[in-house]
Coordinates of C-alpha atoms in Angstrom, one line a residue:
Chain W
X1 CA -112.0 -85.7 -129.2
X2 CA -115.2 -84.9 -127.3
X3 CA -115.7 -88.6 -126.5
X4 CA -112.1 -88.7 -125.0
X5 CA -112.8 -85.6 -122.9
X6 CA -116.0 -87.2 -121.6
X7 CA -114.3 -90.4 -120.7
X8 CA -111.4 -88.5 -119.0
X9 CA -114.0 -86.5 -117.0
X10 CA -115.8 -89.7 -116.0
X11 CA -112.5 -91.3 -114.9
X12 CA -111.6 -88.2 -112.8
X13 CA -115.0 -88.2 -111.1
X14 CA -114.6 -91.9 -110.4
X15 CA -111.1 -91.3 -108.9
X16 CA -112.5 -88.5 -106.7
X17 CA -115.4 -90.7 -105.5
X18 CA -113.2 -93.7 -104.8
X19 CA -110.5 -91.6 -103.1
X20 CA -113.1 -90.2 -100.6
X21 CA -114.5 -93.7 -100.1
X22 CA -111.2 -95.2 -99.3
X23 CA -110.2 -92.3 -97.1
X24 CA -113.3 -92.7 -94.9
X25 CA -113.4 -96.5 -95.0
X26 CA -113.3 -97.3 -91.3
X27 CA -110.2 -99.0 -89.9
X28 CA -111.8 -102.3 -89.8
X29 CA -110.7 -104.8 -87.2
X30 CA -110.8 -108.4 -88.4
X31 CA -113.0 -111.2 -87.5
X32 CA -115.8 -108.8 -86.6
X33 CA -119.2 -110.1 -86.1
X34 CA -119.5 -113.9 -85.9
X35 CA -117.2 -114.4 -82.9
X36 CA -118.5 -111.3 -81.2
X37 CA -122.1 -112.3 -81.7
X38 CA -121.2 -115.6 -79.9
X39 CA -120.6 -113.5 -76.8
X40 CA -124.2 -112.3 -76.8
X41 CA -125.4 -115.9 -77.1
X42 CA -123.2 -116.8 -74.1
X43 CA -124.6 -114.0 -72.1
X44 CA -128.1 -115.1 -72.9
X45 CA -127.8 -118.8 -72.6
X46 CA -125.2 -119.2 -69.8
X47 CA -125.5 -116.0 -67.8
X48 CA -129.3 -115.7 -68.5
X49 CA -129.0 -112.0 -69.3
X50 CA -132.0 -110.7 -71.2
X51 CA -129.9 -109.3 -74.1
X52 CA -133.0 -108.3 -76.0
X53 CA -133.7 -105.6 -73.4
X54 CA -130.4 -103.9 -74.1
X55 CA -129.0 -101.5 -76.7
X56 CA -125.8 -103.3 -77.6
X57 CA -122.8 -101.4 -78.9
X58 CA -119.9 -103.3 -80.2
X59 CA -116.6 -101.4 -79.7
X60 CA -114.8 -103.6 -82.2
X61 CA -112.5 -106.5 -82.0
X62 CA -108.8 -106.9 -82.6
X63 CA -106.9 -110.0 -83.6
X64 CA -103.4 -110.8 -82.2
X65 CA -101.1 -113.7 -82.4
X66 CA -99.3 -113.8 -79.0
X67 CA -96.0 -115.7 -78.9
X68 CA -97.3 -117.8 -76.0
X69 CA -100.2 -119.1 -78.1
X70 CA -97.8 -120.5 -80.6
X71 CA -99.6 -119.4 -83.7
X72 CA -103.2 -119.6 -82.3
X73 CA -105.2 -116.4 -83.0
X74 CA -106.6 -114.4 -80.1
X75 CA -109.6 -112.2 -80.7
X76 CA -110.2 -109.4 -78.1
X77 CA -113.2 -107.2 -77.9
X78 CA -115.7 -105.2 -75.9
X79 CA -119.4 -104.5 -75.8
X80 CA -121.4 -101.9 -74.0
X81 CA -125.0 -102.8 -73.1
X82 CA -127.5 -100.2 -72.1
X83 CA -131.1 -100.6 -71.0
X84 CA -133.5 -98.3 -69.1
X85 CA -132.4 -99.8 -65.8
X86 CA -128.7 -100.8 -66.2
X87 CA -125.5 -100.2 -68.0
X88 CA -123.0 -103.1 -68.5
X89 CA -119.6 -103.5 -70.1
X90 CA -118.6 -106.9 -71.5
X91 CA -115.0 -107.9 -72.3
X92 CA -114.2 -111.0 -74.2
X93 CA -111.4 -113.0 -75.7
X94 CA -111.6 -115.9 -78.1
X95 CA -108.7 -118.3 -78.5
X96 CA -108.6 -121.2 -80.8
X97 CA -112.0 -120.1 -82.1
X98 CA -113.5 -120.7 -78.6
X99 CA -114.7 -118.2 -76.1
X100 CA -112.0 -118.4 -73.5
X101 CA -112.7 -115.3 -71.4
X102 CA -115.8 -113.1 -70.7
X103 CA -116.1 -110.4 -68.0
X104 CA -119.4 -108.6 -67.3
X105 CA -118.9 -105.3 -65.4
X106 CA -122.1 -103.8 -64.0
X107 CA -121.6 -100.0 -64.2
X108 CA -125.1 -98.9 -63.2
X109 CA -128.3 -100.4 -61.9
X110 CA -129.2 -104.1 -61.8
X111 CA -129.0 -106.4 -64.8
X112 CA -132.1 -107.6 -66.5
X113 CA -132.3 -111.4 -66.6
X114 CA -134.4 -114.0 -68.3
X115 CA -134.5 -115.8 -65.0
X116 CA -133.6 -114.3 -61.7
X117 CA -130.3 -115.7 -60.4
X118 CA -130.2 -117.6 -57.1
X119 CA -128.9 -115.7 -54.1
X120 CA -127.1 -118.9 -53.0
X121 CA -123.5 -118.9 -54.4
X122 CA -123.5 -122.7 -54.7
X123 CA -126.8 -122.8 -56.7
X124 CA -125.5 -119.9 -58.8
X125 CA -122.4 -121.9 -59.6
X126 CA -124.3 -125.1 -60.3
X127 CA -126.7 -123.1 -62.6
X128 CA -123.8 -121.5 -64.4
X129 CA -122.1 -124.8 -65.1
X130 CA -125.3 -126.5 -66.2
X131 CA -126.0 -123.6 -68.6
X132 CA -122.4 -123.7 -69.8
X133 CA -122.7 -127.5 -70.4
X134 CA -126.0 -127.0 -72.4
X135 CA -124.4 -124.2 -74.3
X136 CA -121.1 -125.9 -75.1
X137 CA -122.3 -129.6 -75.2
X138 CA -119.2 -130.3 -73.0
X139 CA -119.8 -133.4 -70.8
X140 CA -116.6 -132.8 -68.8
X141 CA -118.5 -130.0 -67.0
X142 CA -120.7 -132.6 -65.2
X143 CA -117.7 -133.7 -63.1
X144 CA -117.1 -130.1 -62.2
X145 CA -120.7 -129.7 -61.0
X146 CA -120.4 -132.9 -58.9
X147 CA -117.3 -131.7 -57.0
X148 CA -119.3 -128.6 -56.0
X149 CA -121.5 -130.7 -53.7
X150 CA -118.4 -131.7 -51.7
X151 CA -117.3 -128.2 -50.6
X152 CA -118.5 -125.2 -48.8
X153 CA -118.3 -122.5 -51.5
X154 CA -118.6 -119.7 -48.9
X155 CA -115.0 -120.1 -47.6
X156 CA -111.5 -120.5 -49.0
X157 CA -110.8 -124.2 -49.6
X158 CA -109.4 -126.7 -52.1
X159 CA -110.9 -130.1 -52.9
X160 CA -109.4 -132.7 -55.3
X161 CA -111.2 -135.7 -56.7
X162 CA -109.1 -137.9 -59.0
X163 CA -107.4 -135.4 -61.4
X164 CA -109.9 -132.6 -60.9
X165 CA -109.1 -129.9 -58.4
X166 CA -111.6 -127.2 -57.2
X167 CA -110.1 -124.2 -55.5
X168 CA -112.5 -121.7 -53.9
X169 CA -111.3 -118.1 -53.1
X170 CA -113.5 -115.7 -51.3
X171 CA -112.4 -112.1 -50.9
X172 CA -114.0 -108.7 -50.3
X173 CA -114.4 -108.3 -54.0
X174 CA -115.7 -111.6 -55.3
X175 CA -116.1 -115.3 -54.9
X176 CA -114.0 -117.3 -57.3
X177 CA -114.2 -121.0 -58.2
X178 CA -111.4 -122.5 -60.2
X179 CA -111.7 -126.1 -61.5
X180 CA -108.4 -127.4 -62.9
X181 CA -107.2 -130.7 -64.1
X182 CA -103.9 -131.9 -62.7
X183 CA -101.5 -134.4 -64.2
X184 CA -98.6 -135.6 -62.1
X185 CA -99.1 -132.7 -59.7
X186 CA -98.9 -130.1 -62.5
X187 CA -101.9 -127.9 -63.3
X188 CA -103.4 -128.3 -66.7
X189 CA -106.4 -126.6 -68.4
X190 CA -109.5 -125.7 -66.5
X191 CA -112.5 -123.5 -65.9
X192 CA -112.6 -120.4 -63.6
X193 CA -115.7 -118.4 -62.8
X194 CA -116.3 -115.6 -60.3
X195 CA -119.4 -113.9 -58.9
X196 CA -119.7 -110.5 -57.4
X197 CA -122.6 -109.2 -55.3
X198 CA -124.7 -112.2 -56.5
X199 CA -124.1 -111.6 -60.2
X200 CA -121.9 -113.3 -62.7
X201 CA -118.6 -111.4 -63.0
X202 CA -116.0 -113.3 -65.0
X203 CA -115.3 -116.6 -66.6
X204 CA -112.2 -118.3 -68.2
X205 CA -111.8 -121.6 -69.9
X206 CA -108.3 -122.4 -71.2
X207 CA -108.9 -126.1 -72.0
X208 CA -108.9 -125.6 -75.7
X209 CA -105.4 -124.3 -75.9
X210 CA -103.5 -124.5 -72.6
X211 CA -102.0 -128.0 -73.0
X212 CA -100.7 -127.1 -76.4
X213 CA -98.9 -124.0 -75.2
X214 CA -97.1 -125.3 -72.2
Chain V
X1 CA -110.6 -104.5 -125.3
X2 CA -111.4 -106.3 -122.0
X3 CA -107.7 -106.1 -121.1
X4 CA -107.6 -102.4 -121.7
X5 CA -110.7 -101.9 -119.5
X6 CA -109.2 -104.0 -116.7
X7 CA -106.0 -102.1 -117.0
X8 CA -107.8 -98.8 -116.7
X9 CA -109.7 -100.0 -113.7
X10 CA -106.5 -101.0 -112.0
X11 CA -105.0 -97.6 -112.7
X12 CA -108.1 -95.9 -111.4
X13 CA -108.0 -97.9 -108.2
X14 CA -104.3 -97.2 -107.7
X15 CA -104.8 -93.5 -108.2
X16 CA -107.7 -93.5 -105.9
X17 CA -105.7 -95.2 -103.1
X18 CA -102.9 -92.6 -103.5
X19 CA -105.4 -89.7 -103.3
X20 CA -107.1 -91.3 -100.3
X21 CA -103.7 -91.5 -98.5
X22 CA -103.2 -87.8 -99.3
X23 CA -106.7 -87.0 -97.9
X24 CA -105.9 -88.8 -94.7
X25 CA -102.5 -87.1 -94.2
X26 CA -104.2 -83.7 -94.7
X27 CA -106.9 -84.6 -92.2
X28 CA -104.2 -85.6 -89.7
X29 CA -102.2 -82.4 -90.2
X30 CA -105.2 -80.2 -89.7
X31 CA -106.5 -82.2 -86.8
X32 CA -107.2 -80.8 -83.3
X33 CA -104.2 -82.3 -81.5
X34 CA -101.0 -80.7 -80.6
X35 CA -101.4 -77.3 -82.1
X36 CA -102.6 -75.3 -79.1
X37 CA -102.2 -74.8 -75.4
X38 CA -103.9 -77.3 -73.1
X39 CA -105.0 -79.6 -75.9
X40 CA -103.9 -83.1 -76.6
X41 CA -102.2 -85.7 -74.5
X42 CA -98.8 -86.7 -73.2
X43 CA -97.3 -89.9 -72.0
X44 CA -93.9 -90.2 -70.3
X45 CA -91.9 -93.2 -69.0
X46 CA -89.3 -92.7 -66.3
X47 CA -87.0 -95.3 -64.7
X48 CA -83.9 -95.8 -62.7
X49 CA -80.8 -97.7 -63.8
X50 CA -80.1 -98.8 -60.3
X51 CA -80.8 -102.5 -59.7
X52 CA -77.5 -103.1 -57.8
X53 CA -79.0 -105.1 -55.0
X54 CA -79.6 -108.6 -56.3
X55 CA -81.9 -109.8 -53.5
X56 CA -84.3 -106.9 -53.2
X57 CA -83.9 -105.0 -56.5
X58 CA -83.5 -108.0 -58.9
X59 CA -80.0 -107.1 -60.1
X60 CA -79.1 -107.1 -63.8
X61 CA -82.0 -109.4 -64.8
X62 CA -84.5 -106.9 -63.4
X63 CA -82.7 -103.9 -65.0
X64 CA -82.8 -105.6 -68.4
X65 CA -86.5 -106.5 -68.0
X66 CA -87.3 -102.9 -67.0
X67 CA -85.6 -101.5 -70.0
X68 CA -87.3 -104.0 -72.4
X69 CA -90.8 -103.6 -70.9
X70 CA -90.5 -99.8 -71.0
X71 CA -89.4 -100.0 -74.7
X72 CA -92.5 -102.2 -75.4
X73 CA -94.8 -99.9 -73.6
X74 CA -93.4 -96.9 -75.5
X75 CA -93.9 -98.8 -78.7
X76 CA -97.7 -99.2 -77.9
X77 CA -98.0 -95.4 -77.5
X78 CA -96.1 -94.8 -80.7
X79 CA -98.3 -97.3 -82.6
X80 CA -101.7 -95.8 -81.5
X81 CA -100.5 -92.4 -82.6
X82 CA -103.1 -90.5 -80.6
X83 CA -100.7 -89.0 -78.1
X84 CA -99.1 -85.7 -79.1
X85 CA -96.1 -86.0 -76.9
X86 CA -94.7 -89.4 -75.8
X87 CA -91.2 -90.1 -74.5
X88 CA -89.4 -93.0 -73.0
X89 CA -86.9 -91.4 -70.6
X90 CA -86.1 -94.7 -68.9
X91 CA -82.4 -94.8 -67.8
X92 CA -79.9 -92.0 -68.2
X93 CA -82.6 -89.4 -69.0
X94 CA -84.4 -89.9 -65.7
X95 CA -82.8 -86.9 -64.1
X96 CA -84.7 -84.9 -61.4
X97 CA -84.4 -81.6 -63.3
X98 CA -85.7 -83.3 -66.5
X99 CA -88.6 -84.8 -64.6
X100 CA -89.5 -81.4 -63.1
X101 CA -89.2 -79.6 -66.4
X102 CA -91.4 -82.2 -68.1
X103 CA -94.0 -81.8 -65.4
X104 CA -94.1 -78.1 -66.1
X105 CA -94.1 -78.6 -69.8
X106 CA -97.0 -81.1 -69.8
X107 CA -99.0 -79.1 -67.3
X108 CA -98.7 -76.1 -69.5
X109 CA -99.3 -77.7 -72.9
X110 CA -101.5 -80.8 -72.5
X111 CA -104.9 -81.4 -70.9
X112 CA -104.0 -85.1 -70.2
X113 CA -100.7 -86.6 -69.1
X114 CA -100.0 -90.2 -68.2
X115 CA -96.9 -91.3 -66.4
X116 CA -95.2 -94.6 -65.9
X117 CA -92.3 -94.9 -63.5
X118 CA -90.2 -98.1 -62.8
X119 CA -87.8 -98.1 -59.9
X120 CA -87.4 -97.6 -56.2
X121 CA -88.5 -95.4 -53.3
X122 CA -86.7 -93.7 -50.4
X123 CA -87.6 -91.2 -47.7
X124 CA -86.0 -87.7 -47.4
X125 CA -86.5 -84.4 -45.6
X126 CA -87.0 -81.1 -47.2
X127 CA -85.4 -77.7 -46.5
X128 CA -88.6 -75.7 -46.6
X129 CA -88.6 -73.8 -43.3
X130 CA -92.4 -73.8 -42.8
X131 CA -92.7 -77.5 -43.6
X132 CA -94.6 -79.4 -41.0
X133 CA -95.3 -82.5 -43.1
X134 CA -92.5 -84.6 -41.8
X135 CA -90.7 -87.1 -43.9
X136 CA -91.0 -86.6 -47.7
X137 CA -90.9 -89.3 -50.3
X138 CA -88.7 -89.6 -53.4
X139 CA -88.1 -91.8 -56.4
X140 CA -84.7 -93.0 -57.5
X141 CA -83.4 -91.1 -60.5
X142 CA -81.1 -92.5 -63.1
X143 CA -78.1 -93.4 -61.0
X144 CA -80.0 -94.4 -57.9
X145 CA -79.0 -94.8 -54.3
X146 CA -76.8 -92.1 -52.9
X147 CA -77.3 -89.8 -55.9
X148 CA -80.0 -87.3 -56.7
X149 CA -83.7 -88.2 -56.1
X150 CA -87.0 -87.1 -57.6
X151 CA -88.7 -85.4 -54.7
X152 CA -92.4 -85.2 -54.1
X153 CA -92.9 -81.5 -53.3
X154 CA -90.6 -80.4 -56.1
X155 CA -92.9 -82.3 -58.5
X156 CA -95.9 -80.5 -57.0
X157 CA -94.3 -77.1 -57.3
X158 CA -94.4 -77.6 -61.1
X159 CA -98.0 -78.7 -61.2
X160 CA -100.1 -75.7 -62.5
X161 CA -103.2 -77.2 -64.1
X162 CA -103.6 -80.7 -62.4
X163 CA -103.6 -82.5 -65.7
X164 CA -101.4 -85.4 -64.7
X165 CA -104.5 -87.7 -64.8
X166 CA -102.9 -91.1 -64.9
X167 CA -99.8 -91.9 -62.8
X168 CA -98.6 -95.5 -62.5
X169 CA -95.6 -95.8 -60.1
X170 CA -94.1 -99.3 -60.2
X171 CA -92.1 -98.8 -57.0
X172 CA -92.5 -99.6 -53.3
X173 CA -95.0 -98.1 -51.0
X174 CA -96.6 -95.1 -52.7
X175 CA -100.0 -96.8 -53.2
X176 CA -100.5 -97.3 -49.5
X177 CA -103.0 -95.2 -47.6
X178 CA -100.5 -93.7 -45.3
X179 CA -98.2 -92.6 -48.1
X180 CA -100.8 -90.9 -50.4
X181 CA -99.8 -87.6 -48.9
X182 CA -101.2 -84.2 -48.2
X183 CA -100.9 -80.6 -49.4
X184 CA -100.7 -77.8 -46.8
X185 CA -102.2 -74.4 -47.0
X186 CA -99.1 -73.0 -48.7
X187 CA -99.3 -75.6 -51.4
X188 CA -96.4 -77.5 -50.0
X189 CA -96.9 -81.3 -50.6
X190 CA -95.8 -84.7 -49.4
X191 CA -96.5 -88.0 -51.0
X192 CA -96.4 -89.0 -54.7
X193 CA -100.1 -89.2 -55.4
X194 CA -100.8 -85.8 -53.8
X195 CA -97.8 -84.3 -55.6
X196 CA -98.3 -85.6 -59.1
X197 CA -102.0 -85.2 -59.2
X198 CA -102.7 -82.3 -56.9
X199 CA -105.4 -84.1 -55.0
X200 CA -105.9 -86.2 -51.8
X201 CA -109.5 -87.0 -52.4
X202 CA -109.4 -90.1 -54.7
X203 CA -111.3 -93.2 -53.9
X204 CA -109.1 -95.8 -52.2
X205 CA -110.4 -98.7 -54.3
X206 CA -110.8 -97.3 -57.7
X207 CA -111.0 -100.8 -59.2
X208 CA -114.1 -101.9 -57.2
X209 CA -115.6 -98.4 -56.9
X210 CA -114.4 -96.0 -59.6
X211 CA -115.0 -92.4 -58.4
X212 CA -115.5 -90.7 -61.8
X213 CA -112.8 -88.2 -60.9
X214 CA -111.0 -88.8 -64.2
X215 CA -107.8 -89.3 -62.2
X216 CA -106.3 -92.7 -61.6
X217 CA -103.2 -93.5 -59.6
X218 CA -101.7 -97.0 -59.5
X219 CA -99.1 -97.8 -56.9
X220 CA -98.0 -100.5 -54.5
X221 CA -98.8 -101.0 -50.9
X222 CA -95.6 -102.1 -49.2
X223 CA -93.3 -103.8 -51.7
X224 CA -93.7 -103.7 -55.5
X225 CA -93.1 -107.0 -57.3
X226 CA -90.2 -107.4 -59.7
X227 CA -90.9 -107.5 -63.5
X228 CA -88.8 -110.7 -63.6
X229 CA -90.9 -112.5 -61.0
X230 CA -93.0 -115.2 -62.5
X231 CA -96.8 -115.0 -62.2
X232 CA -97.2 -118.8 -61.8
X233 CA -99.2 -119.2 -65.0
X234 CA -97.5 -120.5 -68.2
X235 CA -94.2 -118.7 -68.5
X236 CA -95.5 -115.2 -67.7
X237 CA -93.8 -112.7 -65.5
X238 CA -94.8 -109.3 -64.1
X239 CA -93.1 -107.5 -66.9
X240 CA -95.6 -109.2 -69.3
X241 CA -98.4 -108.1 -67.0
X242 CA -97.2 -104.4 -67.2
X243 CA -96.8 -104.4 -70.9
X244 CA -100.1 -106.2 -71.5
X245 CA -101.8 -103.7 -69.2
X246 CA -100.7 -100.8 -71.5
X247 CA -101.5 -102.7 -74.6
X248 CA -105.1 -103.3 -73.5
X249 CA -105.4 -99.8 -72.0
X250 CA -104.8 -98.4 -75.5
X251 CA -107.7 -100.4 -77.1
X252 CA -110.6 -98.2 -78.2
X253 CA -113.1 -97.7 -75.4
X254 CA -111.2 -99.8 -72.8
X255 CA -110.7 -98.5 -69.3
X256 CA -107.9 -98.9 -66.8
X257 CA -110.1 -101.5 -65.1
X258 CA -110.6 -103.4 -68.4
X259 CA -106.9 -103.4 -69.0
X260 CA -106.1 -104.7 -65.5
X261 CA -108.6 -107.5 -66.0
X262 CA -107.5 -108.4 -69.5
X263 CA -103.8 -108.4 -68.4
X264 CA -104.5 -110.5 -65.4
X265 CA -106.5 -113.0 -67.3
X266 CA -103.7 -113.5 -69.7
X267 CA -100.8 -113.7 -67.3
X268 CA -102.3 -115.2 -64.1
X269 CA -105.0 -117.6 -64.9
X270 CA -107.5 -115.5 -62.9
X271 CA -110.6 -114.2 -64.6
X272 CA -110.2 -110.7 -63.2
X273 CA -107.9 -108.3 -61.4
X274 CA -110.2 -108.7 -58.4
X275 CA -109.4 -112.4 -58.1
X276 CA -105.6 -111.9 -58.6
X277 CA -102.9 -111.7 -55.9
X278 CA -102.1 -108.2 -57.0
X279 CA -105.5 -107.2 -55.6
X280 CA -105.9 -109.8 -52.8
X281 CA -102.3 -109.7 -51.6
X282 CA -99.0 -111.4 -52.2
X283 CA -96.2 -112.2 -49.9
X284 CA -92.7 -110.6 -50.2
X285 CA -89.6 -110.9 -48.0
X286 CA -89.1 -108.0 -45.6
X287 CA -85.5 -106.9 -45.7
X288 CA -85.8 -105.7 -42.1
X289 CA -87.3 -109.0 -40.9
X290 CA -86.5 -111.9 -43.2
X291 CA -88.3 -114.4 -41.1
X292 CA -91.6 -112.6 -41.4
X293 CA -92.9 -112.0 -45.0
X294 CA -95.2 -109.1 -45.5
X295 CA -98.4 -109.0 -47.5
X296 CA -98.3 -106.4 -50.4
X297 CA -100.9 -105.1 -52.8
X298 CA -101.2 -103.2 -56.1
X299 CA -103.6 -100.3 -55.3
X300 CA -105.8 -98.5 -57.8
X301 CA -106.8 -95.1 -56.5
X302 CA -109.5 -92.9 -58.1
X303 CA -111.2 -93.7 -61.3
X304 CA -110.7 -97.2 -62.7
X305 CA -113.0 -96.2 -65.5
X306 CA -110.5 -93.7 -66.9
X307 CA -109.8 -94.3 -70.6
X308 CA -106.1 -93.9 -71.7
X309 CA -106.7 -94.0 -75.4
X310 CA -107.3 -90.3 -75.9
X311 CA -109.6 -89.0 -78.6
X312 CA -111.4 -85.8 -79.2
X313 CA -114.2 -86.9 -76.9
X314 CA -111.9 -87.6 -74.0
X315 CA -109.7 -84.5 -74.7
X316 CA -112.7 -82.2 -74.8

């Protein structure tokens, strides 16, 4: 009888402990760390941000399956990065397990870089594409760099070489460069990057999923 | 014996899960929201049923898109479950008196209120004798043109604590600098921004230069764009943009600017709102001069860093 009471008490204690544990288990968003960590690698290797100088807070990620992606998962998330000299927000989206969007919003101060970025927007764009090619191993990016030499990136213009079109849009907010493949006059996947006040601002690459969804 | 142990473990786990659910429901019931004056948050959707003009209002297609998008947006607020009071009054419930009484109710009971209106704008004059503010501005109510309108200064008369902190009017004109409005020494107001938010001092470009005011107004400079208009990327339209904006705005820690950027990225093939035609300008036909299109903008006034997902930190 005593043994039964003891076991019952143990079970009750276990129930209580587990109940509290489950109740306070955080609402975990899926696909947490591995994708998100990739964003920090991108910031370091492509944007040249000195990530080690920052306290990084991951605000979590969420996974959605938008109709337009036809079953492909989209992972959305946000980081905040704080250092002694600057505060930065970073937004990102992964689609088809590839980083397809990253935006770096400078909230305070000036970012700390591994290598100071060029003040020349053309060099800045070249450097970004070269770093992105090294990071991704994607040889298509070479053609995108080559077309840069044929345009003046400080004014609005469009240049097409074979099936690759580069559109440059300069406005009071940012300078945006959009490389897009065209097939029979229709736009297909491409890469888009914008710079603001001499710093990387945002990047998109929809080549891993665009053709499959349109 | 092993089977009995496994069975007991299963029972223990099940009982634990039931108790954990009970604990969570008790926490929710005794939480800080919604049980006191000036605590918690409210979100209300308003919208007219009048899309009679096919050319400039979008007709039946736009009316259906407006209803659907407002339903979707309402669903996002219902899902996050952090707003104490949220209503979708699109359609028949968008009556001027109901708008005014909700303004009073929210001002008196919540320390943060967000508004989304979808419809049209029209000028009017007020009958206040001392008024020297000239033409006033109104929003179409449920039945639309020729019926009752929601009038700027009558909204402002119900504002008592200036807690309408986020107002998004998807209608023509009220985001332009010359329609922001003013408030005279008697508290009489003109203009939707001034009237809803009880301020005229917000930063004109709250996207590029958020002013930390904790107030954000989004409106259109000249003509708004129809929900049913295509963005030009994939099969997205501006209704998708609006609903995605609210979806992202309700992510933990995401600001109004974040939501604008994320919604644009998805629907426009632009990597940020700053690169998108909503910010840089888009052409619309002018009903008064069809040969000469006009350039229109979506304007973000005030604090683009405002967070819509309210929690204890934001409410405090």
